mmCIF file of C-alpha atoms in Angstrom:
data_model
loop_
_atom_site.group_PDB
_atom_site.id
_atom_site.type_symbol
_atom_site.label_atom_id
_atom_site.label_comp_id
_atom_site.label_asym_id
_atom_site.label_seq_id
_atom_site.Cartn_x
_atom_site.Cartn_y
_atom_site.Cartn_z
ATOM 1 C CA UNK S 1 20.364 5.264 -18.804
ATOM 2 C CA UNK S 2 16.366 4.164 -16.741
ATOM 3 C CA UNK S 3 14.745 0.791 -17.481
ATOM 4 C CA UNK S 4 11.230 0.164 -16.989
ATOM 5 C CA UNK S 5 9.340 -2.739 -17.610
ATOM 6 C CA UNK S 6 5.492 -2.144 -18.624
ATOM 7 C CA UNK S 7 2.238 -3.916 -19.453
ATOM 8 C CA UNK S 8 1.074 -3.083 -22.925
ATOM 9 C CA UNK S 9 -1.090 -4.339 -25.943
ATOM 10 C CA UNK S 10 1.409 -5.867 -27.168
ATOM 11 C CA UNK S 11 2.162 -7.861 -24.013
ATOM 12 C CA UNK S 12 5.071 -7.311 -20.742
ATOM 13 C CA UNK S 13 8.209 -4.955 -22.277
ATOM 14 C CA UNK S 14 11.061 -3.807 -20.801
ATOM 15 C CA UNK S 15 13.040 -0.515 -22.093
ATOM 16 C CA UNK S 16 14.300 2.727 -21.920
ATOM 17 C CA UNK S 17 12.452 5.046 -19.556
ATOM 18 C CA UNK S 18 12.659 8.933 -20.821
ATOM 19 C CA UNK S 19 12.064 11.616 -18.213
ATOM 20 C CA UNK S 20 8.354 12.383 -19.871
ATOM 21 C CA UNK S 21 7.244 8.987 -19.179
ATOM 22 C CA UNK S 22 7.869 7.569 -22.501
ATOM 23 C CA UNK S 23 9.118 3.627 -22.854
ATOM 24 C CA UNK S 24 11.311 3.072 -26.016
ATOM 25 C CA UNK S 25 11.387 -1.074 -26.532
ATOM 26 C CA UNK S 26 12.638 -3.002 -29.422
ATOM 27 C CA UNK S 27 8.910 -3.585 -30.091
ATOM 28 C CA UNK S 28 8.307 0.266 -30.264
ATOM 29 C CA UNK S 29 7.584 3.513 -28.744
ATOM 30 C CA UNK S 30 5.141 3.613 -26.028
ATOM 31 C CA UNK S 31 3.824 6.661 -23.991
ATOM 32 C CA UNK S 32 2.308 6.974 -20.784
ATOM 33 C CA UNK S 33 -1.291 6.295 -21.801
ATOM 34 C CA UNK S 34 -0.189 3.221 -23.897
ATOM 35 C CA UNK S 35 0.904 1.068 -20.778
ATOM 36 C CA UNK S 36 0.916 0.122 -16.858
ATOM 37 C CA UNK S 37 4.405 0.544 -15.030
ATOM 38 C CA UNK S 38 4.977 -3.030 -13.706
ATOM 39 C CA UNK S 39 8.197 -3.951 -10.751
ATOM 40 C CA UNK S 40 11.134 -3.020 -12.582
ATOM 41 C CA UNK S 41 12.885 -7.004 -11.809
ATOM 42 C CA UNK S 42 11.332 -10.440 -11.294
ATOM 43 C CA UNK S 43 12.987 -11.054 -8.029
ATOM 44 C CA UNK S 44 13.695 -14.951 -6.614
ATOM 45 C CA UNK S 45 14.462 -13.053 -3.285
ATOM 46 C CA UNK S 46 14.349 -9.825 -1.293
ATOM 47 C CA UNK S 47 17.398 -9.535 1.270
ATOM 48 C CA UNK S 48 16.689 -6.701 3.364
ATOM 49 C CA UNK S 49 18.858 -4.508 5.782
ATOM 50 C CA UNK S 50 17.940 -3.279 8.907
ATOM 51 C CA UNK S 51 19.040 -0.531 11.373
ATOM 52 C CA UNK S 52 21.564 1.414 8.627
ATOM 53 C CA UNK S 53 20.861 4.802 9.145
ATOM 54 C CA UNK S 54 21.782 6.782 12.331
ATOM 55 C CA UNK S 55 18.836 9.085 13.062
ATOM 56 C CA UNK S 56 16.696 5.917 12.786
ATOM 57 C CA UNK S 57 18.503 3.733 14.812
ATOM 58 C CA UNK S 58 18.319 6.865 17.269
ATOM 59 C CA UNK S 59 15.058 6.997 17.051
ATOM 60 C CA UNK S 60 13.852 3.220 17.660
ATOM 61 C CA UNK S 61 16.984 3.143 20.680
ATOM 62 C CA UNK S 62 18.655 0.267 18.886
ATOM 63 C CA UNK S 63 22.538 -0.923 18.739
ATOM 64 C CA UNK S 64 24.758 -0.085 16.009
ATOM 65 C CA UNK S 65 25.428 -3.383 13.943
ATOM 66 C CA UNK S 66 28.841 -4.290 13.461
ATOM 67 C CA UNK S 67 27.704 -6.051 10.179
ATOM 68 C CA UNK S 68 24.447 -5.728 8.075
ATOM 69 C CA UNK S 69 22.084 -6.629 10.057
ATOM 70 C CA UNK S 70 19.468 -8.517 7.059
ATOM 71 C CA UNK S 71 16.055 -10.177 6.767
ATOM 72 C CA UNK S 72 14.347 -11.860 3.570
ATOM 73 C CA UNK S 73 10.828 -11.442 1.909
ATOM 74 C CA UNK S 74 9.706 -13.669 -0.436
ATOM 75 C CA UNK S 75 8.959 -13.343 -4.436
ATOM 76 C CA UNK S 76 5.269 -13.265 -3.422
ATOM 77 C CA UNK S 77 6.066 -9.617 -1.478
ATOM 78 C CA UNK S 78 6.642 -8.226 -5.113
ATOM 79 C CA UNK S 79 4.230 -5.432 -6.003
ATOM 80 C CA UNK S 80 4.074 -2.741 -8.855
ATOM 81 C CA UNK S 81 4.742 0.721 -8.715
ATOM 82 C CA UNK S 82 1.186 2.771 -9.020
ATOM 83 C CA UNK S 83 -1.171 0.076 -8.072
ATOM 84 C CA UNK S 84 -3.450 -0.150 -4.747
ATOM 85 C CA UNK S 85 -1.611 -1.652 -1.576
ATOM 86 C CA UNK S 86 -4.035 -4.344 -0.118
ATOM 87 C CA UNK S 87 -3.995 -3.451 3.889
ATOM 88 C CA UNK S 88 -3.018 -6.583 4.823
ATOM 89 C CA UNK S 89 -6.311 -8.274 6.819
ATOM 90 C CA UNK S 90 -4.380 -9.428 10.177
ATOM 91 C CA UNK S 91 -3.079 -6.380 11.233
ATOM 92 C CA UNK S 92 -3.710 -3.003 11.975
ATOM 93 C CA UNK S 93 -0.743 -1.419 12.209
ATOM 94 C CA UNK S 94 0.588 -1.098 9.003
ATOM 95 C CA UNK S 95 4.018 1.079 8.321
ATOM 96 C CA UNK S 96 5.625 2.341 5.218
ATOM 97 C CA UNK S 97 9.439 2.322 4.779
ATOM 98 C CA UNK S 98 11.577 4.433 1.987
ATOM 99 C CA UNK S 99 14.268 2.200 1.251
ATOM 100 C CA UNK S 100 17.438 2.042 -1.970
ATOM 101 C CA UNK S 101 17.788 -1.637 -3.448
ATOM 102 C CA UNK S 102 20.163 -3.023 -5.748
ATOM 103 C CA UNK S 103 18.792 -5.093 -8.480
ATOM 104 C CA UNK S 104 21.279 -7.759 -9.284
ATOM 105 C CA UNK S 105 22.224 -8.394 -13.122
ATOM 106 C CA UNK S 106 24.097 -11.877 -13.219
ATOM 107 C CA UNK S 107 24.178 -14.954 -11.250
ATOM 108 C CA UNK S 108 27.827 -14.991 -8.695
ATOM 109 C CA UNK S 109 28.611 -15.212 -5.610
ATOM 110 C CA UNK S 110 31.550 -14.455 -3.054
ATOM 111 C CA UNK S 111 31.651 -10.786 -5.333
ATOM 112 C CA UNK S 112 34.306 -7.985 -3.469
ATOM 113 C CA UNK S 113 33.534 -4.535 -2.941
ATOM 114 C CA UNK S 114 35.092 -3.834 -6.053
ATOM 115 C CA UNK S 115 33.298 -6.019 -7.920
ATOM 116 C CA UNK S 116 30.020 -5.220 -7.119
ATOM 117 C CA UNK S 117 29.260 -3.000 -10.115
ATOM 118 C CA UNK S 118 29.802 -5.171 -12.333
ATOM 119 C CA UNK S 119 27.046 -7.219 -10.861
ATOM 120 C CA UNK S 120 24.517 -4.545 -9.993
ATOM 121 C CA UNK S 121 21.683 -4.027 -13.060
ATOM 122 C CA UNK S 122 21.279 -0.275 -11.382
ATOM 123 C CA UNK S 123 19.262 0.788 -8.378
ATOM 124 C CA UNK S 124 15.325 1.039 -7.564
ATOM 125 C CA UNK S 125 13.069 2.144 -4.351
ATOM 126 C CA UNK S 126 11.476 -0.472 -2.285
ATOM 127 C CA UNK S 127 8.915 0.370 -0.071
ATOM 128 C CA UNK S 128 9.585 -2.168 3.357
ATOM 129 C CA UNK S 129 6.061 -2.495 4.844
ATOM 130 C CA UNK S 130 6.071 -3.772 7.931
ATOM 131 C CA UNK S 131 2.780 -5.664 10.020
ATOM 132 C CA UNK S 132 4.259 -3.439 13.407
ATOM 133 C CA UNK S 133 1.287 -5.778 15.241
ATOM 134 C CA UNK S 134 2.091 -9.163 14.648
ATOM 135 C CA UNK S 135 5.466 -11.045 16.494
ATOM 136 C CA UNK S 136 9.014 -11.682 15.340
ATOM 137 C CA UNK S 137 10.238 -10.133 11.576
ATOM 138 C CA UNK S 138 9.139 -12.775 9.407
ATOM 139 C CA UNK S 139 5.632 -12.330 9.824
ATOM 140 C CA UNK S 140 5.577 -8.531 10.171
ATOM 141 C CA UNK S 141 7.409 -8.035 6.857
ATOM 142 C CA UNK S 142 7.046 -11.292 5.068
ATOM 143 C CA UNK S 143 3.489 -10.922 3.418
ATOM 144 C CA UNK S 144 1.978 -10.621 0.131
ATOM 145 C CA UNK S 145 2.592 -7.088 -1.859
ATOM 146 C CA UNK S 146 4.626 -6.222 1.158
ATOM 147 C CA UNK S 147 7.425 -5.071 -1.631
ATOM 148 C CA UNK S 148 6.345 -2.326 -3.829
ATOM 149 C CA UNK S 149 9.232 -1.461 -5.995
ATOM 150 C CA UNK S 150 10.172 0.832 -9.049
ATOM 151 C CA UNK S 151 9.156 2.580 -11.137
ATOM 152 C CA UNK S 152 12.315 1.730 -13.189
ATOM 153 C CA UNK S 153 16.129 0.432 -12.523
ATOM 154 C CA UNK S 154 18.494 3.563 -12.798
ATOM 155 C CA UNK S 155 22.013 2.060 -14.286
ATOM 156 C CA UNK S 156 23.967 4.828 -13.922
ATOM 157 C CA UNK S 157 23.882 6.407 -10.518
ATOM 158 C CA UNK S 158 26.265 5.887 -7.440
ATOM 159 C CA UNK S 159 24.424 4.542 -4.604
ATOM 160 C CA UNK S 160 26.442 6.694 -2.094
ATOM 161 C CA UNK S 161 25.255 10.328 -1.516
ATOM 162 C CA UNK S 162 21.655 9.799 -2.925
ATOM 163 C CA UNK S 163 18.446 12.446 -1.012
ATOM 164 C CA UNK S 164 15.609 10.900 -0.112
ATOM 165 C CA UNK S 165 12.187 11.812 0.619
ATOM 166 C CA UNK S 166 8.813 9.789 1.902
ATOM 167 C CA UNK S 167 6.252 11.830 1.227
ATOM 168 C CA UNK S 168 2.494 10.454 2.780
ATOM 169 C CA UNK S 169 -0.388 12.719 1.523
ATOM 170 C CA UNK S 170 1.689 15.028 0.278
ATOM 171 C CA UNK S 171 3.883 15.540 3.720
ATOM 172 C CA UNK S 172 7.385 15.251 3.481
ATOM 173 C CA UNK S 173 7.681 11.991 6.306
ATOM 174 C CA UNK S 174 11.225 10.634 5.581
ATOM 175 C CA UNK S 175 14.894 13.032 4.522
ATOM 176 C CA UNK S 176 17.831 12.141 4.164
ATOM 177 C CA UNK S 177 21.213 11.063 2.320
ATOM 178 C CA UNK S 178 22.525 7.411 1.675
ATOM 179 C CA UNK S 179 25.667 8.937 2.888
ATOM 180 C CA UNK S 180 24.645 8.741 6.116
ATOM 181 C CA UNK S 181 24.440 4.678 6.318
ATOM 182 C CA UNK S 182 26.421 2.998 8.433
ATOM 183 C CA UNK S 183 27.160 0.183 6.333
ATOM 184 C CA UNK S 184 27.398 1.509 2.613
ATOM 185 C CA UNK S 185 25.955 -0.610 -0.353
ATOM 186 C CA UNK S 186 28.590 -2.385 -2.098
ATOM 187 C CA UNK S 187 29.821 -3.341 1.404
ATOM 188 C CA UNK S 188 26.332 -5.369 2.064
ATOM 189 C CA UNK S 189 26.135 -6.679 -1.406
ATOM 190 C CA UNK S 190 30.038 -8.050 -0.875
ATOM 191 C CA UNK S 191 29.037 -9.539 2.418
ATOM 192 C CA UNK S 192 25.734 -11.267 1.805
ATOM 193 C CA UNK S 193 27.255 -12.682 -1.343
ATOM 194 C CA UNK S 194 29.397 -14.768 0.751
ATOM 195 C CA UNK S 195 26.232 -16.540 2.257
ATOM 196 C CA UNK S 196 24.190 -16.452 -0.774
ATOM 197 C CA UNK S 197 24.019 -17.387 -4.629
ATOM 198 C CA UNK S 198 22.547 -14.243 -6.383
ATOM 199 C CA UNK S 199 20.738 -14.241 -9.575
ATOM 200 C CA UNK S 200 19.900 -12.373 -12.020
ATOM 201 C CA UNK S 201 16.592 -9.945 -10.732
ATOM 202 C CA UNK S 202 17.483 -10.546 -7.268
ATOM 203 C CA UNK S 203 16.845 -7.725 -4.680
ATOM 204 C CA UNK S 204 19.057 -6.101 -1.724
ATOM 205 C CA UNK S 205 17.602 -3.084 -0.208
ATOM 206 C CA UNK S 206 19.529 -1.193 2.345
ATOM 207 C CA UNK S 207 17.726 0.154 5.233
ATOM 208 C CA UNK S 208 14.933 3.101 6.080
ATOM 209 C CA UNK S 209 15.812 6.338 7.199
ATOM 210 C CA UNK S 210 13.933 7.762 10.528
ATOM 211 C CA UNK S 211 10.371 8.415 10.423
ATOM 212 C CA UNK S 212 8.558 5.039 8.978
ATOM 213 C CA UNK S 213 5.127 5.683 9.932
ATOM 214 C CA UNK S 214 1.627 4.512 10.157
ATOM 215 C CA UNK S 215 -0.190 3.875 7.328
ATOM 216 C CA UNK S 216 -4.221 4.105 6.595
ATOM 217 C CA UNK S 217 -6.623 3.537 4.082
ATOM 218 C CA UNK S 218 -6.445 5.985 1.342
ATOM 219 C CA UNK S 219 -3.276 7.567 1.765
ATOM 220 C CA UNK S 220 -1.218 7.841 -0.871
ATOM 221 C CA UNK S 221 2.692 6.803 -0.579
ATOM 222 C CA UNK S 222 5.363 8.691 -2.536
ATOM 223 C CA UNK S 223 9.054 7.437 -2.053
ATOM 224 C CA UNK S 224 11.998 9.619 -3.956
ATOM 225 C CA UNK S 225 15.566 8.764 -4.691
ATOM 226 C CA UNK S 226 17.743 11.186 -6.254
ATOM 227 C CA UNK S 227 18.018 9.973 -9.665
ATOM 228 C CA UNK S 228 15.892 7.011 -9.620
ATOM 229 C CA UNK S 229 12.686 8.653 -9.179
ATOM 230 C CA UNK S 230 9.068 8.095 -7.448
ATOM 231 C CA UNK S 231 7.785 5.101 -6.298
ATOM 232 C CA UNK S 232 4.314 6.161 -5.762
ATOM 233 C CA UNK S 233 1.603 3.688 -4.389
ATOM 234 C CA UNK S 234 -1.858 4.113 -2.329
ATOM 235 C CA UNK S 235 -3.547 1.719 0.338
ATOM 236 C CA UNK S 236 -6.505 0.524 -0.011
#
């Protein structure tokens, strides 16, 4: 099942997203012409893992981490799919990064790897935007609209073994499989849950494959993860 949140004439609704874009809610059935996609959840925080794909680590000359290397984005980072991303006024080096992300479904802490599937609502896609010319990770990554998220939450996918691609203006820039993560999603979620109490809607992402690259105003970004769909935004 795929779950979407949509803005309609009847307000903000959540329902089951079908392959043709139809969304079935308790209030009725809506076609794509009748709604705007919203982020599929409202996180209190984004926990983002880096340095988690082999080719990316080689490309950036990073050391392979022994445990998840993570940082945090605040709620103001949330940005909808299909909605232009404002180019930050304080930067001239904005980059994309196509990441798989889990959405937490319940209030929880200290979750074992075996329990992870019971606390995760499903998986979605995060574009981990980064202003490379800013100093330190927080300044680079934790700004308004730095976390485009969506388009849906897929509840029935296994996070290991998913093919992914990122296209910029129709040109493929990233291609990998989540099997190639050093630290797999369930292990990441369990690790973070020892340190933080999760609440429903919180987002945990698992790192970007190689070739995150620069964006310019007017660029179209399409990030596809197998079994989930395509997160699509332009830069304005």
